[in-house]
mmCIF file of C-alpha atoms in Angstrom:
data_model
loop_
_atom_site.group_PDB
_atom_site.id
_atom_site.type_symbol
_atom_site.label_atom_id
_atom_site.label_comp_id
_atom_site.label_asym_id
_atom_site.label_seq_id
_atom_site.Cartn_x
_atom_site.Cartn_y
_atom_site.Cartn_z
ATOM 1 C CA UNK J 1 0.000 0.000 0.000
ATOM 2 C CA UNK J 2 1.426 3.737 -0.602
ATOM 3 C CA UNK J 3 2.366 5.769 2.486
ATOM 4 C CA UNK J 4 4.751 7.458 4.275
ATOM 5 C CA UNK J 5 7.776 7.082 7.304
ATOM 6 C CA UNK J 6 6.914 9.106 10.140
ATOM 7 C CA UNK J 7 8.025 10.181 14.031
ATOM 8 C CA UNK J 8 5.424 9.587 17.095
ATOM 9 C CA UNK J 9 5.616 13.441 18.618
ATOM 10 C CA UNK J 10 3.063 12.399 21.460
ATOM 11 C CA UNK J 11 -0.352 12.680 22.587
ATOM 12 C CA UNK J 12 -2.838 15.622 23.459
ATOM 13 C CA UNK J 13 -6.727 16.030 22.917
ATOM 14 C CA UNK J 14 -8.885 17.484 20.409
ATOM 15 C CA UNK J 15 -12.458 18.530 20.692
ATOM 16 C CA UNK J 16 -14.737 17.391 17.989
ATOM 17 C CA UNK J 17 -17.502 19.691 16.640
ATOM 18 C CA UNK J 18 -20.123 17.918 19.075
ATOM 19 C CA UNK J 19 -18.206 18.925 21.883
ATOM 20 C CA UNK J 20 -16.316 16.225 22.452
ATOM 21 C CA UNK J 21 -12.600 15.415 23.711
ATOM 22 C CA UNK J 22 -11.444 13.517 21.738
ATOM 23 C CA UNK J 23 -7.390 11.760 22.650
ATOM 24 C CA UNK J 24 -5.333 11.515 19.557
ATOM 25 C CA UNK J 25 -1.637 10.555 18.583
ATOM 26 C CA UNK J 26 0.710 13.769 17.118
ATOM 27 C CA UNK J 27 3.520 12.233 14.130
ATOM 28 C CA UNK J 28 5.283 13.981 12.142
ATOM 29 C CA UNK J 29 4.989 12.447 8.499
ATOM 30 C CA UNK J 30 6.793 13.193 5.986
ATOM 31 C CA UNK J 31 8.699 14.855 3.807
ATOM 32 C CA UNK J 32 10.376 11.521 2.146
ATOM 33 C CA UNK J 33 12.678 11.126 -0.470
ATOM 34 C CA UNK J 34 12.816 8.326 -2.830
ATOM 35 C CA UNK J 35 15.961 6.738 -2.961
ATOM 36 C CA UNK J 36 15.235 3.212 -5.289
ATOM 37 C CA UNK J 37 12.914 2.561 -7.939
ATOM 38 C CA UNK J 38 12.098 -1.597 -7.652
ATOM 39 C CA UNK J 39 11.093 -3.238 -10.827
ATOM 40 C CA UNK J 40 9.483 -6.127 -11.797
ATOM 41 C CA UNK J 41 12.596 -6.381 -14.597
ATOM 42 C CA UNK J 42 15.225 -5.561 -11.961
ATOM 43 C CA UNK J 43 13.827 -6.853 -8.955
ATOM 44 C CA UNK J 44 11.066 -9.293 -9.435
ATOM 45 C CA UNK J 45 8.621 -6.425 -7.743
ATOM 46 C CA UNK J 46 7.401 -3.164 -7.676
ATOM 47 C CA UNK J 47 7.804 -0.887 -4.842
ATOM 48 C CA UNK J 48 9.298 2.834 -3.750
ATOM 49 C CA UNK J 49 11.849 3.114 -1.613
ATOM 50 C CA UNK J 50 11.488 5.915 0.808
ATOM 51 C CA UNK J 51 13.729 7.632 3.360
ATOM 52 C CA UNK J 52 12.894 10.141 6.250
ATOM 53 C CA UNK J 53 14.667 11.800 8.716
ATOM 54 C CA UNK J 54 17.950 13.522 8.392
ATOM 55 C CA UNK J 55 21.235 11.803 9.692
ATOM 56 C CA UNK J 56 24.794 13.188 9.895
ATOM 57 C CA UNK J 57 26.950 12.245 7.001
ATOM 58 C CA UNK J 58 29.647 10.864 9.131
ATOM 59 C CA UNK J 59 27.747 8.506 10.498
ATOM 60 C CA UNK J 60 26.484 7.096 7.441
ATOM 61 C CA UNK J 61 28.046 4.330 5.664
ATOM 62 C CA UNK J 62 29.909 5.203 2.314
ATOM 63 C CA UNK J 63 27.927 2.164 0.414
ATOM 64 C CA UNK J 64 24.327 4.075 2.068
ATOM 65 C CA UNK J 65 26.255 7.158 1.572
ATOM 66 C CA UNK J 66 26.523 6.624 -2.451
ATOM 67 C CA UNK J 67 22.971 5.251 -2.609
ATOM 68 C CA UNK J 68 21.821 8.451 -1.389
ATOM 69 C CA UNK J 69 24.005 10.887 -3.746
ATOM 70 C CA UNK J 70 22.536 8.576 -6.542
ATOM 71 C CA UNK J 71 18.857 10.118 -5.300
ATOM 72 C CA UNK J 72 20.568 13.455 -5.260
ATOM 73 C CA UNK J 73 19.578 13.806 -1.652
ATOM 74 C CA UNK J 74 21.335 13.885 1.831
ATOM 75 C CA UNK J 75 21.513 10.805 4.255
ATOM 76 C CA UNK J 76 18.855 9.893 5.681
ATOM 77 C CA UNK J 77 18.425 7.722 9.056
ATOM 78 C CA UNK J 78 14.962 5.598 7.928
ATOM 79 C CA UNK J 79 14.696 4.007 4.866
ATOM 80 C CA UNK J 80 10.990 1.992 4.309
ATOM 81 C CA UNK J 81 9.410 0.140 0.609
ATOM 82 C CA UNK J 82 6.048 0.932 -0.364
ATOM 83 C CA UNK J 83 3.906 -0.730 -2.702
ATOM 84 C CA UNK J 84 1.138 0.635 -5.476
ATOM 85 C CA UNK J 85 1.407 4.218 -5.273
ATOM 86 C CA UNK J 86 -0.971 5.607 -8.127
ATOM 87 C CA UNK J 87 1.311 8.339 -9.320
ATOM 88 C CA UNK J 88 4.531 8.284 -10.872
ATOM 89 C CA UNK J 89 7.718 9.101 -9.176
ATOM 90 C CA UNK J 90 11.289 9.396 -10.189
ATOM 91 C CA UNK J 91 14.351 8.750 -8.272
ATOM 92 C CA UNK J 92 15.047 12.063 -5.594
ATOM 93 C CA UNK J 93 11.371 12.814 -5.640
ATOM 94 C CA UNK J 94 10.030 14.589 -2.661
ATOM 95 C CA UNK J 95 6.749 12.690 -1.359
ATOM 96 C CA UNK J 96 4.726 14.974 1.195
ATOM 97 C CA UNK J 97 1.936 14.603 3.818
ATOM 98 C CA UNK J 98 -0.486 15.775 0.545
ATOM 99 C CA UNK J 99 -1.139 12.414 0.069
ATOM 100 C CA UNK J 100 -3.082 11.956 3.008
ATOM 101 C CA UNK J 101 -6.418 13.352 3.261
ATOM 102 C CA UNK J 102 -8.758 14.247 6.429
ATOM 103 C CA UNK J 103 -11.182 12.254 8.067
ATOM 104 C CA UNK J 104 -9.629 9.103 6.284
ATOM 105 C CA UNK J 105 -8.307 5.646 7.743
ATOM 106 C CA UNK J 106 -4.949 4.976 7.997
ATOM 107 C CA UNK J 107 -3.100 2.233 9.131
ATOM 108 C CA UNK J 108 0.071 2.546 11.248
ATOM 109 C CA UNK J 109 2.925 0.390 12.020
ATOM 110 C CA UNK J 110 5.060 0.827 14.915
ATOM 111 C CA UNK J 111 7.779 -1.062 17.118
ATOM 112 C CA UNK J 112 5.931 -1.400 20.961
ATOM 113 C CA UNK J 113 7.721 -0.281 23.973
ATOM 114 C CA UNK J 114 10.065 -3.096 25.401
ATOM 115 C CA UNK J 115 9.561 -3.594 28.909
ATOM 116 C CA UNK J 116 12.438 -6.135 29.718
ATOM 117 C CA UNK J 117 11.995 -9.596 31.075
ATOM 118 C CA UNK J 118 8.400 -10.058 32.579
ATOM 119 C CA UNK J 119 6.693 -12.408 35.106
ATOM 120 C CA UNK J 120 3.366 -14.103 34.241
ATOM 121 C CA UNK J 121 0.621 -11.817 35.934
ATOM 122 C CA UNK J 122 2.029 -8.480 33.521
ATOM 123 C CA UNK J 123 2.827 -10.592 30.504
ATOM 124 C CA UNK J 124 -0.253 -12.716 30.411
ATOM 125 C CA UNK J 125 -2.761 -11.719 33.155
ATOM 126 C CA UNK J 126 -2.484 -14.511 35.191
ATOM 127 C CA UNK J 127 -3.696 -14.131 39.030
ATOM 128 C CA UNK J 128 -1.413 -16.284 40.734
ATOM 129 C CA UNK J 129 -1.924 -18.944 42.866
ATOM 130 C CA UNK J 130 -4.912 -18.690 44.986
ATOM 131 C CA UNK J 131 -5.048 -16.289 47.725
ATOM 132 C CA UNK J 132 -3.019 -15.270 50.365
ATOM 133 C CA UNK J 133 -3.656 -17.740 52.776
ATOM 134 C CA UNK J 134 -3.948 -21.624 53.678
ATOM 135 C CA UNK J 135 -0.349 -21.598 54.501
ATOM 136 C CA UNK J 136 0.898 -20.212 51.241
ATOM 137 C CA UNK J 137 4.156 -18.074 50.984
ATOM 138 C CA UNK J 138 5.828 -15.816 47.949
ATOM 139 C CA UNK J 139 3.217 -17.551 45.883
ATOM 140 C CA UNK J 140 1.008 -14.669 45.077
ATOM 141 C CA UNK J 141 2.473 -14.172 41.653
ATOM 142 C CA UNK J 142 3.914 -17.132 40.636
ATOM 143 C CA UNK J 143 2.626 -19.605 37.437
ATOM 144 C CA UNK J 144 1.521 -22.412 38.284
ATOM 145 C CA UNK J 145 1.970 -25.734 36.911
ATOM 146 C CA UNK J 146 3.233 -26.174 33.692
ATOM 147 C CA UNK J 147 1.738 -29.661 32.685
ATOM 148 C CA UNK J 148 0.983 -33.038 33.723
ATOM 149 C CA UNK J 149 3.417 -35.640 35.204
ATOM 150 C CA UNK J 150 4.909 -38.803 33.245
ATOM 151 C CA UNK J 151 2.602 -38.365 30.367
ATOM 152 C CA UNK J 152 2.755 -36.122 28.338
ATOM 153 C CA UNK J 153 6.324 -35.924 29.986
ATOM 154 C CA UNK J 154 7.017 -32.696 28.606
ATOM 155 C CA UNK J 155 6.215 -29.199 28.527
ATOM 156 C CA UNK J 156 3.827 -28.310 25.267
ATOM 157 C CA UNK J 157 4.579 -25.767 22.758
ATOM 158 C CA UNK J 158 3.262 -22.053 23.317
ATOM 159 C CA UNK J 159 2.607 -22.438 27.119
ATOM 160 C CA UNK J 160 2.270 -19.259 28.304
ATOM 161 C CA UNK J 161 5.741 -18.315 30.899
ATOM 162 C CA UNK J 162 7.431 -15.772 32.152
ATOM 163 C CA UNK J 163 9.636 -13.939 28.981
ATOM 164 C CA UNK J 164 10.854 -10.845 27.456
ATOM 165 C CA UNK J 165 8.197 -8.810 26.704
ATOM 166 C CA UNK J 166 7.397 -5.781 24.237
ATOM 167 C CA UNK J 167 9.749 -4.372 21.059
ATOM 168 C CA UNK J 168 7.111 -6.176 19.137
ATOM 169 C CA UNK J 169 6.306 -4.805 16.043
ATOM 170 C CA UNK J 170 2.576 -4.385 15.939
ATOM 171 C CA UNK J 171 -0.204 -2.419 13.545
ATOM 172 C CA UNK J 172 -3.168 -0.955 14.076
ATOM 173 C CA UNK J 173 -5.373 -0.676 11.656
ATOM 174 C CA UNK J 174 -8.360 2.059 10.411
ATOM 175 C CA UNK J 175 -7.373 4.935 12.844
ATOM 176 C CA UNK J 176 -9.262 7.959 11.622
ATOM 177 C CA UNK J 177 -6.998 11.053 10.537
ATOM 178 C CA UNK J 178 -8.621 13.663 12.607
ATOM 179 C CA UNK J 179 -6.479 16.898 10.912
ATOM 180 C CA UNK J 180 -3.234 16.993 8.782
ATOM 181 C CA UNK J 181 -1.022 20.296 9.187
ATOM 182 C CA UNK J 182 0.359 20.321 5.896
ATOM 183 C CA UNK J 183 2.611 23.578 6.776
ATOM 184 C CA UNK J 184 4.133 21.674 10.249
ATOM 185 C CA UNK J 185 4.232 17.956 8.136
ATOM 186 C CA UNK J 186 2.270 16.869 11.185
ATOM 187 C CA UNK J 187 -0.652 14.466 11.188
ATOM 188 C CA UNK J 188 -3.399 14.271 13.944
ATOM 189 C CA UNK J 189 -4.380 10.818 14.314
ATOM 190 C CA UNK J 190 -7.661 9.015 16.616
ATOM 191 C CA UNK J 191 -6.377 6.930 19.458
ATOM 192 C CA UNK J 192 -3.057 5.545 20.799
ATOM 193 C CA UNK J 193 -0.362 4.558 18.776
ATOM 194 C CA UNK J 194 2.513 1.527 19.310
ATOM 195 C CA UNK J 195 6.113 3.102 20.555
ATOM 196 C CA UNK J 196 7.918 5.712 22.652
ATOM 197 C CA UNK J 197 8.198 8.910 21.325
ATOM 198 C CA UNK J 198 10.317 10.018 18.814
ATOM 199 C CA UNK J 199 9.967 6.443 17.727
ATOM 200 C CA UNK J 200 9.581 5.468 13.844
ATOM 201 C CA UNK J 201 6.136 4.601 12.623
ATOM 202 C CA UNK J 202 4.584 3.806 9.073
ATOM 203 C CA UNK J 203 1.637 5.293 7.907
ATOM 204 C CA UNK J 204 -0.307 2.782 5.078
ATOM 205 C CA UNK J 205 -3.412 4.480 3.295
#
């Protein structure tokens, strides 16, 4: 689907023209660059390559560093490929947030926030084991078993256990575009979004 790379600014609260508040998700979208062309004679596909976001040139590799003078553009720090955009761009092209439209749904991908090594009861909603009595000690969040005894003899596949949690890439899909600021490059978007802030999201029409 066509789109564009964008930053999570934050959150904050619009009021709708019934009156009411309404929380929505600030990014900054856009401007990208295209930096590669993909063809179904060069590459077995068609897709854009985009980049966003300005990076120092001494921190960029000389190999990304030439594939970026070959777009006539500086180095950039996010590079994303889109599929079946309806117009036609050429390589250094400047795609804006123009090609999103108000009170449209948009679907955005973003990386969650990692939250380290996590028990059951966080990760999975457990309740622990019973309550807090009948002589039981440091049980309160604990699993539980984890399966039967000589049969099956082992410990199925997918059982739910303590485990590193979040830095999952996740999408949510149809959240309304409640006002683009064309002038800013910022997008006001319905609802909460996956990610810090200042974290890289992509925005699929």
């Amino acid at each position: 689907m066509p789109g564009l790379i964008g930053k999570k600014i934050g959150m904050t609260s619009v009021y709708s023209a019934e009156g009411k508040n309404i929380p929505c998700t600030v990014i900054e979208a856009g401007p990208c660059v295209v930096t590669q062309i993909k063809t179904i004679e060069t590459d077995g596909y068609e897709a854009l390559q985009l980049a966003f976001d300005e990076k120092k040139e001494k921190r960029t590799t000389k190999a990304l560093d030439g594939h970026f003078k070959k777009a006539n553009t500086t180095p950039k720090k996010k590079l994303v490929e889109f599929g079946d955009f309806e117009a036609e761009y050429k390589l250094g092209d400047v795609i804006t947030i123009d090609i999103i439209e108000e009170a449209t749904f948009v679907d955005i991908t973003g990386i969650s926030k990692g939250k380290g090594f996590q028990g059951v009861v966080k990760r999975h909603g457990f309740g622990g084991v019973g309550g807090q009595t009948h002589g039981q000690h440091n049980r309160l969040r604990a699993p539980g078993s984890i399966g039967a005894a000589s049969y099956p003899a082992r410990v199925f596949k997918g059982m739910r256990m303590a485990g590193r949690m979040g830095g999952d890439t996740v999408k949510v899909e149809n959240l309304q575009v409640l006002k683009v600021i064309p002038e800013n490059n910022l997008l006001l978007v319905k609802g909460s979004l996956p990610g810090s802030k200042g974290s890289y999201v992509i925005i699929e029409k």
